[in-house]
PDB file of C-alpha atoms in Angstrom:
ATOM      1  CA  UNK A 134     -18.118 -29.193 -20.440  1.00  0.00           C
ATOM      2  CA  UNK A 135     -16.834 -25.809 -21.646  1.00  0.00           C
ATOM      3  CA  UNK A 136     -13.162 -25.173 -22.335  1.00  0.00           C
ATOM      4  CA  UNK A 137     -11.298 -22.045 -21.327  1.00  0.00           C
ATOM      5  CA  UNK A 138     -10.135 -19.886 -24.246  1.00  0.00           C
ATOM      6  CA  UNK A 139      -6.467 -20.298 -25.009  1.00  0.00           C
ATOM      7  CA  UNK A 140      -4.092 -17.845 -23.453  1.00  0.00           C
ATOM      8  CA  UNK A 141      -2.387 -15.328 -25.716  1.00  0.00           C
ATOM      9  CA  UNK A 142       0.867 -16.430 -27.319  1.00  0.00           C
ATOM     10  CA  UNK A 143       2.659 -13.072 -27.615  1.00  0.00           C
ATOM     11  CA  UNK A 144       4.440 -11.549 -24.634  1.00  0.00           C
ATOM     12  CA  UNK A 145       2.726  -8.264 -25.208  1.00  0.00           C
ATOM     13  CA  UNK A 146      -0.691  -9.809 -25.016  1.00  0.00           C
ATOM     14  CA  UNK A 147       0.225 -11.669 -21.857  1.00  0.00           C
ATOM     15  CA  UNK A 148       1.388  -8.467 -20.306  1.00  0.00           C
ATOM     16  CA  UNK A 149      -1.910  -6.758 -21.208  1.00  0.00           C
ATOM     17  CA  UNK A 150      -3.866  -9.698 -19.898  1.00  0.00           C
ATOM     18  CA  UNK A 151      -1.874  -9.820 -16.687  1.00  0.00           C
ATOM     19  CA  UNK A 152      -2.368  -6.095 -16.113  1.00  0.00           C
ATOM     20  CA  UNK A 153      -6.085  -6.488 -16.534  1.00  0.00           C
ATOM     21  CA  UNK A 154      -6.145  -9.142 -13.881  1.00  0.00           C
ATOM     22  CA  UNK A 155      -4.161  -7.016 -11.434  1.00  0.00           C
ATOM     23  CA  UNK A 156      -6.272  -3.954 -12.108  1.00  0.00           C
ATOM     24  CA  UNK A 157      -9.338  -6.008 -11.471  1.00  0.00           C
ATOM     25  CA  UNK A 158      -7.877  -7.055  -8.132  1.00  0.00           C
ATOM     26  CA  UNK A 159      -7.229  -3.373  -7.384  1.00  0.00           C
ATOM     27  CA  UNK A 160     -10.738  -2.428  -8.224  1.00  0.00           C
ATOM     28  CA  UNK A 161     -12.096  -5.150  -5.953  1.00  0.00           C
ATOM     29  CA  UNK A 162      -9.871  -3.900  -3.130  1.00  0.00           C
ATOM     30  CA  UNK A 163     -11.281  -0.405  -3.703  1.00  0.00           C
ATOM     31  CA  UNK A 164     -14.860  -1.520  -3.752  1.00  0.00           C
ATOM     32  CA  UNK A 165     -14.265  -3.564  -0.443  1.00  0.00           C
ATOM     33  CA  UNK A 166     -13.159  -0.349   1.173  1.00  0.00           C
ATOM     34  CA  UNK A 167      -9.380  -0.715   0.955  1.00  0.00           C
ATOM     35  CA  UNK A 168      -9.208   2.199  -1.455  1.00  0.00           C
ATOM     36  CA  UNK A 169      -5.520   3.154  -0.708  1.00  0.00           C
ATOM     37  CA  UNK A 170      -4.346  -0.419  -1.330  1.00  0.00           C
ATOM     38  CA  UNK A 171      -6.540  -0.710  -4.402  1.00  0.00           C
ATOM     39  CA  UNK A 172      -5.328   2.442  -5.992  1.00  0.00           C
ATOM     40  CA  UNK A 173      -1.665   1.582  -5.138  1.00  0.00           C
ATOM     41  CA  UNK A 174      -2.139  -1.915  -6.705  1.00  0.00           C
ATOM     42  CA  UNK A 175      -3.597  -0.352  -9.881  1.00  0.00           C
ATOM     43  CA  UNK A 176      -0.725   2.182 -10.042  1.00  0.00           C
ATOM     44  CA  UNK A 177       1.820  -0.454  -9.342  1.00  0.00           C
ATOM     45  CA  UNK A 178       0.375  -2.677 -12.243  1.00  0.00           C
ATOM     46  CA  UNK A 179       0.818   0.356 -14.559  1.00  0.00           C
ATOM     47  CA  UNK A 180       4.493   0.901 -13.478  1.00  0.00           C
ATOM     48  CA  UNK A 181       5.358  -2.790 -13.913  1.00  0.00           C
ATOM     49  CA  UNK A 182       3.453  -2.871 -17.353  1.00  0.00           C
ATOM     50  CA  UNK A 183       5.546   0.176 -18.343  1.00  0.00           C
ATOM     51  CA  UNK A 184       8.718  -1.557 -17.512  1.00  0.00           C
ATOM     52  CA  UNK A 185       7.734  -4.810 -19.245  1.00  0.00           C
ATOM     53  CA  UNK A 186       6.550  -2.899 -22.334  1.00  0.00           C
ATOM     54  CA  UNK A 187       9.921  -1.228 -22.527  1.00  0.00           C
ATOM     55  CA  UNK A 188      11.788  -4.549 -22.656  1.00  0.00           C
ATOM     56  CA  UNK A 189       9.436  -6.815 -24.670  1.00  0.00           C
ATOM     57  CA  UNK A 190      10.867  -7.485 -28.119  1.00  0.00           C
ATOM     58  CA  UNK A 191       8.897  -5.920 -31.054  1.00  0.00           C
ATOM     59  CA  UNK A 192       8.237  -9.403 -32.462  1.00  0.00           C
ATOM     60  CA  UNK A 193       6.138 -10.180 -29.278  1.00  0.00           C
ATOM     61  CA  UNK A 194       4.218  -6.868 -29.201  1.00  0.00           C
ATOM     62  CA  UNK A 195       0.847  -8.705 -29.889  1.00  0.00           C
ATOM     63  CA  UNK A 196      -2.139  -6.560 -28.902  1.00  0.00           C
ATOM     64  CA  UNK A 197       0.220  -3.776 -27.832  1.00  0.00           C
ATOM     65  CA  UNK A 198       1.224  -3.127 -31.486  1.00  0.00           C
ATOM     66  CA  UNK A 199      -1.753  -0.744 -31.907  1.00  0.00           C
ATOM     67  CA  UNK A 200       0.221   2.072 -30.127  1.00  0.00           C
ATOM     68  CA  UNK A 201       3.849   3.001 -30.182  1.00  0.00           C
ATOM     69  CA  UNK A 202       6.314   1.702 -27.600  1.00  0.00           C
ATOM     70  CA  UNK A 203       7.332   5.211 -26.515  1.00  0.00           C
ATOM     71  CA  UNK A 204       3.768   6.339 -26.046  1.00  0.00           C
ATOM     72  CA  UNK A 205       2.899   3.158 -24.127  1.00  0.00           C
ATOM     73  CA  UNK A 206       6.010   3.291 -21.784  1.00  0.00           C
ATOM     74  CA  UNK A 207       5.589   7.036 -21.067  1.00  0.00           C
ATOM     75  CA  UNK A 208       1.796   6.967 -20.579  1.00  0.00           C
ATOM     76  CA  UNK A 209       1.731   3.894 -18.361  1.00  0.00           C
ATOM     77  CA  UNK A 210       4.708   5.176 -16.301  1.00  0.00           C
ATOM     78  CA  UNK A 211       3.145   8.611 -15.714  1.00  0.00           C
ATOM     79  CA  UNK A 212      -0.314   7.147 -14.892  1.00  0.00           C
ATOM     80  CA  UNK A 213       1.108   4.512 -12.540  1.00  0.00           C
ATOM     81  CA  UNK A 214       3.369   7.010 -10.831  1.00  0.00           C
ATOM     82  CA  UNK A 215       0.406   9.443 -10.366  1.00  0.00           C
ATOM     83  CA  UNK A 216      -1.807   6.772  -8.889  1.00  0.00           C
ATOM     84  CA  UNK A 217       0.814   5.553  -6.478  1.00  0.00           C
ATOM     85  CA  UNK A 218       1.573   9.080  -5.483  1.00  0.00           C
ATOM     86  CA  UNK A 219      -2.074   9.809  -4.880  1.00  0.00           C
ATOM     87  CA  UNK A 220      -2.564   6.611  -2.937  1.00  0.00           C
ATOM     88  CA  UNK A 221       0.016   7.447  -0.408  1.00  0.00           C
ATOM     89  CA  UNK A 222      -0.382  11.303  -0.242  1.00  0.00           C
ATOM     90  CA  UNK A 223      -4.083  11.866   0.122  1.00  0.00           C
ATOM     91  CA  UNK A 224      -4.805  12.446   3.725  1.00  0.00           C
ATOM     92  CA  UNK A 225      -7.059   9.981   5.530  1.00  0.00           C
ATOM     93  CA  UNK A 226     -10.512  11.032   6.450  1.00  0.00           C
ATOM     94  CA  UNK A 227     -11.480  11.250  10.113  1.00  0.00           C
ATOM     95  CA  UNK A 228     -13.749   8.675  11.461  1.00  0.00           C
TER      96      UNK A 228
END
């Protein structure tokens, strides 16, 4: 019987892992043909991760400690906003 690996202890690592799960769900939606919902889900996960990264204490950065907080918050907010904007503003294709 195999055991699952332990979950990360730091909040930053948990945020990172949670975002990977939500991005995977968004990619699955996209592959299944629901591209607008998939891209919006991925963008929303980046916006939420940006907000959470801004409030997580430095002692709980975990895997996020590789980059600076300002860079992480700015980059994930810009990327998330761009994806959500594109998901809702690209016109539908006929047919």
